[in-house]
């Protein structure tokens, strides 16, 4: 029998491969952290020309860059992330549409813990392993394209997934932020193993290593 | 039997006799004209589906006379789902109208088939489980009861029609909390299913007969998977339809004891299987039904009509003949002759009377065409025999071998299946070699015993052996690999492993990076799956990632075409983009098409036509083959170029490639394609990709108009009305509007003609004809009869401006005025023609802001997007019908001259205030004021105000 269901609950991930979407029904959740800091993408929203992101070399030594794209049919108010440093991405970077985000954060293992769409619509992922990602120091850590589709108000449901579109991210960097490739390694930090970015940007590795060695400890 | 044999030979020989032309994708990639015939129980009538593109219907064939009659027509938006003979003269049909499922019973009147057959709607909620053909007027019906479990009834059709379920006896052994049932017709058994409380798991149950106990068959925790039982085939095994282990819904055998799918019997790479017939005694598959772009198709496997086969051996063809429908006594049959080079013919055979009749050709348009034959070749490599299927061109080969790796189940047989794709290429001179391969992996599925990831070179080695064999036998100068999905991987690997043997690659919806299978999204990247992948990979060593074409592609230096779907969740577009990323760094001969709204394969026949046109064009360009127009009818070649152009122009792809669209439209235009000529004219008109030239625009518009393209004629009509810098020539405009009208343009062309007929300026005044052309309501009614749709939103909008223009700007006779009033009343239900106003507020409305009342002589800023307008309060209330107002807007110039720029007809159905605005948009800078007049339908002035403009 084929049941007309496009949604499944996140808590019951019975199929490891076929399950592409999850649903979290409407819930009001407690704020996870009172001390998370607000961070902003260093990429201006909706850039269409090559940019020079000067601020990228001015981060602490144990920092790396989190890179992701956000594709959403409704502006997300907050994206809360927990890890070595808890932080919040705000609506400024999470507008309806599609956009790349690049945020300097401390190296380490993180979890994308909560999506806040409004005061009444918060979706908690903090217990789900598949929202974990890793940030390596001095690298651009692409973790995926966060795709969210939010429907309904009273009976809210959200479809979301983190898609690995590394090659698109790399094309974006090469086109819009080419100087990054000279100073930072680009790696995949999302869930699962994927060497594509490292191998494709390997040509720049000597430069990156040189840069690392010259950096003061 | 001899008589029968000979007559079938005659029937079939009418197929594929003479024509030796190149056929177009349009001819072959289309829904079957005739399909799924069903004999009634006494074998006197056969009903089948007809689809000729624009018309979908059920037709009945009276077998005594061979006469065919339309039975039910399905209008746009209605889709036939199923039909069954209930008895000799009752046909049950289920169809979908929008989202609603409808059911009807047709009572066939045998002696009066030419008239519409009486039809009764089955209003009861639910659906038919079985027509119970052995029981007269009785069916097995599953009645739905809202949120409660459905109930099974064996019910007389009269009772069903009367919804008299109270008098009918429900099934005595229902399944507790059942959500649905399936009837196993052969065993008279039932399947039922239930859902758990959270509705995220389902259980399938089995009832061998009404008096037995329901047994739990299978529980799945993933409701997104399909798992449907069809029948019990003995030995605790069931025939099921499932996509648990395959990407598409496949036919499989499920073992109740082991709780495992034992064997996939049949899988169609592109389509889901929806039904099947199985010979339990001989454990042999008889047929499967799948939906091919929405049309049910049946593929048959058991060539059990040995008597008919005799004929096959006598003919040159060795096509099998299948029995597809039987009368209740089994003496009358519908046979289907079908093969690799034969698109299919349905034949009626009456064994008792030694009588056969042609019912229908599946593709009547292909009857005159010849098709390429396929033969099997076997090559042994390392003691393993590799099967391959070779199809040779028959109109003269072009020396190009297309190597197509394919994963097929045991039941698929390339010798008996008519492959549209293979015939398309063989017809154009390509030699096609399909090589069976094992799946390199069952990706994207749950771990099970069958999973293996085969990344060594065994598969390619075997394919290469077959290719080498063909190259020895045939005159081959160039070779390209063509693959899709799983075999997209093989298609790319072949030239990597045997670079000197390949000249190009076409790969569609393919897999090129193994690791991405398990890191494609954050569901696929779970630790458990990673562990599984790691284990699987480790069976073959750590080098498996290195075998991904993405990382080997630096050695690929031949033309490559990659096709993918943005919505493909099997071979995600990232797979294709990775290979594109790598290849684009090293070659200019890479062409990538990522479809915007497509998943793992194109969605419809037009998509198939486009895809094949693109592939053929790619091969011709890169292999220096003759241009299509030199081997095919230039008209057909032009159509294919337009299909390619449309892909690049119509938001079909994630990224439009307008220059390519231009290139192909021009090719088609030069071959005389009407729409392409119009588009070429439009490029000149806009100055896009060419220097702007109204002269060239007119030239190509006229060519398109002369070729019958209504949009070109209409545009010429508009242009000669003095727009876009062309000198006004109303007579010429009228001529082109007439052409557009005759060529089938929407009602706007008629309205433009009516304008002249009503005013008599260019042609002799003819109010009767004028009214006929303006009477959109009547045109709409006429269109319904002719299945046309000429009254569009745009034409209705145009009537709103033309009518007031005719009413206000002409010296109208009384008769003419009453004529317009009648039109206004009939078209828009405006009955109140003498509206009067008690209060007028004149105002200005800045863009995105509120209406502000202004003084009588106050200037208004002439800012684009802002509005001038009025709020009017009616003087009296009206009871019936709508109220109407006419407006006329006139630009006043500083030198005193004026130009009417706009007319409108406003109407509303209540007595609230009127709010009438005019949007300022690109106002002529020479203008100093805008005069606005409002009148009622009797043309009595209500408001006359001039807005003084102030330019910033």
Coordinates of N, CA and C in Angstrom, one line a residue, chain B residues 241-418:
Chain B
X241 N 4.1 -5.6 -4.6 CA 4.7 -4.4 -5.3 C 5.3 -3.6 -4.2
X242 N 6.6 -3.3 -4.4 CA 7.3 -2.6 -3.3 C 8.5 -1.8 -3.9
X243 N 8.8 -0.7 -3.2 CA 10.0 0.0 -3.5 C 11.0 -0.1 -2.4
X244 N 10.9 -1.1 -1.5 CA 11.8 -1.2 -0.4 C 13.2 -1.4 -0.8
X245 N 13.4 -2.2 -1.8 CA 14.8 -2.5 -2.2 C 15.1 -1.9 -3.6
X246 N 14.2 -1.2 -4.2 CA 14.5 -0.7 -5.5 C 14.0 0.8 -5.5
X247 N 14.5 1.5 -6.5 CA 14.2 2.9 -6.6 C 12.7 3.1 -7.1
X248 N 12.3 2.3 -8.0 CA 10.9 2.3 -8.5 C 10.2 1.2 -7.8
X249 N 8.9 1.3 -7.9 CA 8.0 0.2 -7.3 C 8.2 -1.0 -8.3
X250 N 8.7 -2.1 -7.7 CA 9.0 -3.2 -8.6 C 8.1 -4.4 -8.1
X251 N 8.0 -5.4 -9.0 CA 7.2 -6.6 -8.7 C 8.2 -7.6 -8.1
X252 N 7.8 -8.1 -6.9 CA 8.7 -9.0 -6.2 C 8.0 -10.2 -5.5
X253 N 8.7 -11.1 -5.1 CA 8.2 -12.3 -4.3 C 8.6 -12.1 -2.9
X254 N 7.6 -12.1 -2.0 CA 7.9 -11.9 -0.6 C 7.6 -13.2 0.2
X255 N 8.6 -13.5 1.0 CA 8.4 -14.8 1.8 C 8.0 -14.5 3.2
X256 N 6.8 -15.0 3.5 CA 6.2 -14.7 4.8 C 7.1 -15.2 6.0
X257 N 7.7 -16.4 5.8 CA 8.5 -17.0 6.8 C 9.8 -16.2 7.1
X258 N 10.5 -15.9 6.1 CA 11.8 -15.2 6.3 C 11.5 -13.7 6.4
X259 N 10.3 -13.2 6.1 CA 10.0 -11.8 6.2 C 10.9 -11.0 5.2
X260 N 11.3 -11.6 4.1 CA 12.2 -10.9 3.2 C 11.6 -11.0 1.8
X261 N 12.1 -10.0 1.1 CA 11.8 -10.0 -0.4 C 12.8 -11.0 -1.0
X262 N 12.2 -12.1 -1.5 CA 13.1 -13.1 -2.0 C 13.7 -12.8 -3.4
X263 N 12.9 -12.1 -4.2 CA 13.4 -11.9 -5.6 C 12.6 -10.8 -6.2
X264 N 13.3 -9.9 -6.8 CA 12.6 -8.9 -7.6 C 12.3 -9.5 -9.0
X265 N 11.1 -9.6 -9.3 CA 10.7 -10.3 -10.6 C 10.8 -9.3 -11.8
X266 N 10.4 -8.1 -11.5 CA 10.5 -7.1 -12.6 C 10.5 -5.7 -12.1
X267 N 11.4 -5.0 -12.8 CA 11.5 -3.5 -12.4 C 11.7 -2.8 -13.7
X268 N 11.0 -1.7 -13.8 CA 11.1 -0.8 -14.9 C 11.9 0.4 -14.5
X269 N 13.0 0.7 -15.1 CA 13.9 1.7 -14.6 C 13.2 3.1 -14.4
X270 N 12.3 3.4 -15.3 CA 11.7 4.7 -15.3 C 10.3 4.8 -14.6
X271 N 9.6 3.7 -14.6 CA 8.2 3.7 -14.1 C 7.9 2.7 -13.0
X272 N 6.9 3.1 -12.2 CA 6.5 2.2 -11.2 C 5.6 1.1 -11.7
X273 N 5.7 -0.1 -11.2 CA 4.8 -1.2 -11.6 C 3.5 -1.0 -10.8
X274 N 2.4 -1.1 -11.4 CA 1.1 -1.0 -10.6 C 0.3 -2.2 -10.5
X275 N 0.6 -3.2 -11.4 CA -0.2 -4.4 -11.3 C 0.6 -5.5 -12.0
X276 N 0.1 -6.8 -11.8 CA 0.8 -7.9 -12.5 C -0.1 -9.1 -12.6
X277 N 0.2 -10.0 -13.5 CA -0.5 -11.3 -13.6 C 0.6 -12.4 -13.5
X278 N 0.3 -13.4 -12.7 CA 1.3 -14.4 -12.5 C 0.7 -15.8 -12.6
X279 N 1.4 -16.7 -13.3 CA 1.0 -18.1 -13.4 C 1.6 -18.9 -12.3
X280 N 0.7 -19.1 -11.2 CA 1.2 -19.7 -10.0 C 1.7 -21.1 -10.3
X281 N 0.9 -21.8 -11.1 CA 1.3 -23.3 -11.4 C 2.7 -23.4 -12.0
X282 N 2.9 -22.6 -13.0 CA 4.2 -22.7 -13.6 C 5.3 -21.7 -13.1
X283 N 4.8 -21.0 -12.1 CA 5.7 -19.9 -11.5 C 6.3 -19.1 -12.6
X284 N 5.4 -18.5 -13.3 CA 5.9 -17.7 -14.5 C 5.1 -16.4 -14.5
X285 N 5.8 -15.3 -14.8 CA 5.1 -14.0 -14.9 C 4.4 -13.9 -16.2
X286 N 3.2 -13.5 -16.2 CA 2.4 -13.4 -17.4 C 2.5 -11.9 -17.9
X287 N 2.2 -11.0 -17.0 CA 2.3 -9.6 -17.5 C 2.5 -8.7 -16.3
X288 N 3.0 -7.5 -16.6 CA 3.0 -6.4 -15.6 C 2.4 -5.2 -16.2
X289 N 1.8 -4.4 -15.4 CA 1.2 -3.1 -15.8 C 2.0 -2.0 -15.1
X290 N 2.3 -1.0 -15.9 CA 3.0 0.1 -15.3 C 2.4 1.4 -15.9
X291 N 2.6 2.5 -15.3 CA 2.1 3.8 -15.8 C 3.2 4.5 -16.5
X292 N 3.0 4.6 -17.8 CA 4.1 5.3 -18.7 C 3.6 6.7 -18.9
X293 N 4.2 7.6 -18.2 CA 3.7 9.0 -18.3 C 2.2 9.1 -18.1
X294 N 1.6 8.4 -17.2 CA 0.2 8.4 -16.9 C -0.7 7.4 -17.6
X295 N -0.2 6.8 -18.6 CA -1.0 5.8 -19.4 C -0.6 4.4 -19.0
X296 N -1.6 3.6 -18.6 CA -1.3 2.2 -18.2 C -0.7 1.5 -19.4
X297 N 0.4 0.8 -19.2 CA 1.0 0.0 -20.3 C 1.1 -1.4 -19.7
X298 N 0.8 -2.4 -20.5 CA 1.0 -3.8 -20.1 C 2.1 -4.4 -20.9
X299 N 3.0 -5.0 -20.1 CA 4.1 -5.8 -20.8 C 3.8 -7.3 -20.6
X300 N 3.9 -8.1 -21.6 CA 3.6 -9.5 -21.5 C 4.9 -10.3 -21.6
X301 N 4.9 -11.4 -20.9 CA 6.1 -12.3 -20.9 C 5.9 -13.7 -21.3
X302 N 4.6 -14.2 -21.3 CA 4.4 -15.6 -21.6 C 3.9 -15.7 -23.0
X303 N 4.8 -16.1 -23.8 CA 4.3 -16.3 -25.2 C 3.7 -17.7 -25.3
X304 N 2.5 -17.8 -24.7 CA 1.8 -19.1 -24.5 C 0.8 -19.4 -25.6
X305 N 0.7 -18.5 -26.6 CA -0.2 -18.8 -27.7 C 0.5 -19.5 -28.8
X306 N 0.8 -20.8 -28.5 CA 1.6 -21.6 -29.4 C 1.0 -21.7 -30.8
X307 N -0.3 -21.7 -30.8 CA -1.0 -21.8 -32.1 C -0.7 -20.6 -32.9
X308 N -0.8 -19.5 -32.3 CA -0.6 -18.2 -33.0 C 0.9 -18.1 -33.4
X309 N 1.7 -18.7 -32.5 CA 3.1 -18.6 -32.7 C 3.5 -19.2 -34.1
X310 N 2.8 -20.2 -34.4 CA 3.0 -20.9 -35.7 C 3.1 -19.8 -36.8
X311 N 2.2 -18.9 -36.8 CA 2.2 -17.9 -37.8 C 3.5 -17.0 -37.7
X312 N 3.9 -16.8 -36.5 CA 5.1 -16.0 -36.3 C 6.3 -16.6 -37.0
X313 N 6.4 -17.9 -36.9 CA 7.5 -18.6 -37.5 C 7.4 -18.6 -39.1
X314 N 6.1 -18.5 -39.6 CA 5.9 -18.4 -41.0 C 6.3 -17.1 -41.5
X315 N 6.1 -16.1 -40.7 CA 6.5 -14.7 -41.2 C 8.0 -14.5 -40.9
X316 N 8.5 -13.4 -41.4 CA 9.9 -13.1 -41.2 C 10.1 -12.7 -39.8
X317 N 9.1 -12.2 -39.1 CA 9.3 -11.7 -37.8 C 9.2 -12.9 -36.8
X318 N 9.8 -12.7 -35.7 CA 9.6 -13.7 -34.7 C 9.0 -13.1 -33.4
X319 N 8.1 -12.2 -33.7 CA 7.4 -11.5 -32.6 C 6.5 -12.5 -31.9
X320 N 6.4 -12.5 -30.6 CA 5.5 -13.3 -29.9 C 4.1 -12.7 -30.0
X321 N 3.1 -13.6 -29.8 CA 1.7 -13.2 -29.7 C 1.2 -13.5 -28.4
X322 N 0.6 -12.6 -27.7 CA 0.1 -12.8 -26.3 C -1.4 -12.7 -26.3
X323 N -1.9 -13.5 -25.4 CA -3.4 -13.5 -25.1 C -3.6 -12.4 -24.0
X324 N -4.4 -11.4 -24.2 CA -4.5 -10.4 -23.2 C -5.9 -10.2 -22.6
X325 N -6.9 -10.8 -23.2 CA -8.2 -10.8 -22.6 C -9.0 -11.9 -23.2
X326 N -9.9 -12.5 -22.4 CA -10.6 -13.7 -22.8 C -12.1 -13.5 -22.5
X327 N -12.9 -14.2 -23.3 CA -14.3 -14.3 -22.9 C -14.4 -15.3 -21.8
X328 N -15.6 -15.4 -21.1 CA -15.7 -16.2 -19.9 C -15.5 -17.7 -20.3
X329 N -15.9 -18.1 -21.5 CA -15.7 -19.5 -21.8 C -14.3 -19.8 -22.5
X330 N -13.6 -18.7 -22.6 CA -12.2 -18.9 -23.1 C -12.0 -19.1 -24.6
X331 N -13.1 -19.1 -25.4 CA -13.0 -19.4 -26.8 C -12.7 -18.1 -27.6
X332 N -13.0 -17.0 -27.0 CA -12.8 -15.7 -27.7 C -11.7 -14.9 -27.0
X333 N -10.8 -14.4 -27.8 CA -9.6 -13.7 -27.1 C -9.2 -12.4 -27.8
X334 N -8.6 -11.6 -27.0 CA -7.9 -10.5 -27.6 C -6.4 -10.9 -27.6
X335 N -5.8 -10.8 -28.8 CA -4.4 -11.2 -28.9 C -3.6 -9.9 -29.1
X336 N -2.4 -9.9 -28.6 CA -1.5 -8.7 -28.8 C -0.2 -9.2 -29.4
X337 N 0.0 -8.8 -30.6 CA 1.3 -9.1 -31.3 C 2.2 -7.9 -31.1
X338 N 3.4 -8.2 -30.7 CA 4.3 -7.1 -30.2 C 5.7 -7.6 -30.2
X339 N 6.6 -6.7 -30.6 CA 8.0 -7.2 -30.6 C 9.0 -6.1 -30.6
X340 N 10.3 -6.4 -30.7 CA 11.3 -5.4 -30.6 C 11.2 -4.4 -31.9
X341 N 10.7 -5.0 -33.0 CA 10.5 -4.1 -34.2 C 9.1 -3.9 -34.5
X342 N 8.2 -4.1 -33.6 CA 6.8 -4.1 -33.8 C 6.1 -3.4 -32.7
X343 N 5.5 -2.2 -32.9 CA 5.0 -1.4 -31.8 C 3.7 -2.0 -31.2
X344 N 3.1 -3.0 -31.9 CA 1.9 -3.7 -31.3 C 0.6 -3.6 -32.0
X345 N -0.1 -4.7 -32.1 CA -1.4 -4.8 -32.8 C -2.3 -5.6 -32.0
X346 N -3.5 -5.2 -31.7 CA -4.5 -5.9 -31.0 C -5.4 -6.6 -32.0
X347 N -5.6 -7.9 -31.8 CA -6.4 -8.7 -32.7 C -7.4 -9.5 -32.0
X348 N -8.6 -9.6 -32.5 CA -9.7 -10.4 -31.9 C -9.6 -11.8 -32.6
X349 N -9.7 -12.8 -31.8 CA -9.6 -14.2 -32.4 C -10.8 -15.0 -31.8
X350 N -11.6 -15.6 -32.7 CA -12.7 -16.5 -32.2 C -12.3 -17.9 -32.7
X351 N -11.8 -18.7 -31.8 CA -11.2 -20.0 -32.1 C -12.3 -20.9 -32.6
X352 N -13.5 -20.8 -32.1 CA -14.6 -21.7 -32.5 C -14.9 -21.5 -34.0
X353 N -15.1 -20.2 -34.3 CA -15.5 -19.9 -35.7 C -14.3 -19.6 -36.6
X354 N -13.2 -19.9 -36.2 CA -12.0 -19.6 -37.0 C -12.0 -18.2 -37.6
X355 N -12.1 -17.3 -36.8 CA -12.3 -15.9 -37.3 C -11.4 -14.9 -36.5
X356 N -10.7 -14.1 -37.2 CA -9.9 -13.0 -36.6 C -10.3 -11.7 -37.1
X357 N -10.1 -10.7 -36.3 CA -10.3 -9.3 -36.8 C -9.3 -8.4 -36.1
X358 N -8.9 -7.4 -36.9 CA -8.0 -6.4 -36.3 C -8.9 -5.5 -35.4
X359 N -8.4 -5.3 -34.2 CA -9.1 -4.4 -33.3 C -8.5 -3.0 -33.4
X360 N -7.2 -2.9 -33.2 CA -6.6 -1.6 -33.4 C -5.0 -1.8 -33.4
X361 N -4.4 -0.9 -34.0 CA -2.9 -0.8 -33.8 C -2.6 0.1 -32.6
X362 N -1.6 -0.3 -31.9 CA -1.3 0.5 -30.7 C -0.9 1.9 -31.1
X363 N -0.1 2.0 -32.1 CA 0.4 3.3 -32.6 C 0.0 3.3 -34.1
X364 N -1.2 3.7 -34.5 CA -1.6 3.7 -35.9 C -0.6 4.6 -36.7
X365 N -0.1 5.6 -36.1 CA 0.8 6.6 -36.9 C 2.1 5.9 -37.3
X366 N 2.4 4.8 -36.7 CA 3.7 4.1 -37.0 C 3.5 2.9 -37.9
X367 N 2.3 2.7 -38.3 CA 2.0 1.5 -39.1 C 2.9 1.5 -40.4
X368 N 3.1 2.6 -41.0 CA 3.8 2.7 -42.3 C 5.3 2.6 -42.1
X369 N 5.7 2.7 -40.8 CA 7.2 2.7 -40.6 C 7.8 1.3 -40.5
X370 N 9.0 1.3 -40.9 CA 9.8 0.1 -40.7 C 10.6 0.3 -39.4
X371 N 10.9 -0.8 -38.7 CA 11.7 -0.7 -37.5 C 12.9 -1.6 -37.5
X372 N 13.9 -1.2 -36.7 CA 15.1 -2.0 -36.7 C 14.9 -3.3 -35.9
X373 N 15.6 -4.3 -36.3 CA 15.5 -5.6 -35.6 C 16.7 -5.7 -34.6
X374 N 16.4 -6.5 -33.6 CA 17.4 -6.6 -32.5 C 17.8 -8.1 -32.4
X375 N 19.1 -8.3 -32.3 CA 19.5 -9.7 -32.1 C 20.4 -9.8 -30.9
X376 N 20.4 -10.9 -30.3 CA 21.2 -11.2 -29.1 C 22.6 -11.6 -29.5
X377 N 23.6 -11.0 -28.8 CA 25.0 -11.6 -29.0 C 25.5 -11.9 -27.6
X378 N 26.3 -13.0 -27.5 CA 26.8 -13.4 -26.2 C 28.3 -13.4 -26.3
X379 N 29.0 -12.9 -25.4 CA 30.4 -12.8 -25.4 C 30.9 -13.4 -24.1
X380 N 31.9 -14.3 -24.1 CA 32.4 -14.9 -22.9 C 33.7 -14.2 -22.5
X381 N 33.8 -13.7 -21.3 CA 35.0 -13.1 -20.7 C 35.3 -13.8 -19.4
X382 N 36.5 -14.2 -19.2 CA 36.8 -14.9 -17.9 C 35.8 -15.9 -17.5
X383 N 35.4 -16.7 -18.4 CA 34.4 -17.8 -18.2 C 33.0 -17.3 -17.9
X384 N 32.8 -16.0 -18.0 CA 31.4 -15.5 -17.7 C 30.8 -15.0 -19.1
X385 N 29.6 -15.5 -19.3 CA 29.0 -15.1 -20.6 C 28.2 -13.8 -20.4
X386 N 28.4 -12.9 -21.3 CA 27.8 -11.6 -21.2 C 26.8 -11.5 -22.3
X387 N 25.5 -11.2 -22.0 CA 24.5 -11.0 -23.0 C 24.5 -9.6 -23.4
X388 N 24.3 -9.4 -24.7 CA 24.1 -8.0 -25.2 C 23.1 -8.1 -26.4
X389 N 22.5 -6.9 -26.6 CA 21.5 -6.9 -27.7 C 21.9 -5.8 -28.7
X390 N 22.0 -6.3 -29.9 CA 22.5 -5.4 -31.0 C 21.4 -5.0 -31.9
X391 N 21.2 -3.7 -32.1 CA 20.2 -3.2 -33.1 C 20.9 -2.5 -34.2
X392 N 20.7 -2.9 -35.4 CA 21.4 -2.3 -36.5 C 20.5 -1.3 -37.2
X393 N 21.1 -0.3 -37.7 CA 20.3 0.7 -38.5 C 19.9 0.0 -39.8
X394 N 18.8 0.5 -40.4 CA 18.3 -0.2 -41.6 C 18.1 0.8 -42.7
X395 N 18.4 2.0 -42.5 CA 18.3 3.0 -43.6 C 19.7 3.5 -44.0
X396 N 20.7 2.7 -43.7 CA 22.1 3.2 -43.9 C 22.7 3.7 -42.6
X397 N 23.7 3.0 -42.2 CA 24.3 3.4 -40.9 C 25.2 4.6 -41.0
X398 N 25.4 5.3 -39.9 CA 26.3 6.4 -39.9 C 27.6 6.1 -39.2
X399 N 27.8 4.8 -38.9 CA 29.1 4.4 -38.4 C 29.3 4.7 -36.9
X400 N 28.2 5.1 -36.3 CA 28.4 5.4 -34.8 C 27.7 4.3 -34.0
X401 N 28.5 3.8 -33.1 CA 27.9 2.8 -32.1 C 27.6 3.4 -30.8
X402 N 26.4 3.3 -30.4 CA 26.0 3.7 -29.1 C 26.0 2.6 -28.1
X403 N 26.8 2.7 -27.1 CA 26.9 1.6 -26.1 C 26.1 1.9 -24.9
X404 N 25.1 1.1 -24.6 CA 24.1 1.4 -23.5 C 24.2 0.3 -22.5
X405 N 24.9 0.6 -21.4 CA 24.8 -0.4 -20.3 C 23.5 -0.4 -19.7
X406 N 22.9 -1.5 -19.4 CA 21.6 -1.5 -18.8 C 21.5 -2.6 -17.7
X407 N 20.7 -2.2 -16.7 CA 20.5 -3.2 -15.6 C 19.1 -3.7 -15.8
X408 N 18.9 -5.0 -16.1 CA 17.6 -5.5 -16.3 C 17.4 -6.8 -15.5
X409 N 16.1 -7.0 -15.1 CA 15.8 -8.2 -14.4 C 15.7 -9.4 -15.4
X410 N 15.6 -10.6 -14.8 CA 15.6 -11.8 -15.7 C 14.4 -11.7 -16.7
X411 N 13.3 -11.1 -16.3 CA 12.1 -11.1 -17.1 C 12.2 -10.2 -18.3
X412 N 13.0 -9.2 -18.2 CA 13.1 -8.2 -19.3 C 13.7 -9.0 -20.5
X413 N 13.2 -8.7 -21.7 CA 13.7 -9.3 -22.9 C 13.8 -8.3 -24.0
X414 N 15.0 -7.9 -24.3 CA 15.2 -6.9 -25.3 C 14.8 -7.4 -26.7
X415 N 14.6 -8.7 -26.9 CA 14.3 -9.2 -28.2 C 12.8 -9.1 -28.4
X416 N 12.0 -8.9 -27.4 CA 10.6 -8.8 -27.6 C 10.0 -7.4 -27.2
X417 N 10.8 -6.6 -26.6 CA 10.3 -5.3 -26.1 C 10.5 -4.2 -27.2
X418 N 9.5 -3.5 -27.5 CA 9.7 -2.4 -28.5 C 10.2 -1.2 -27.7

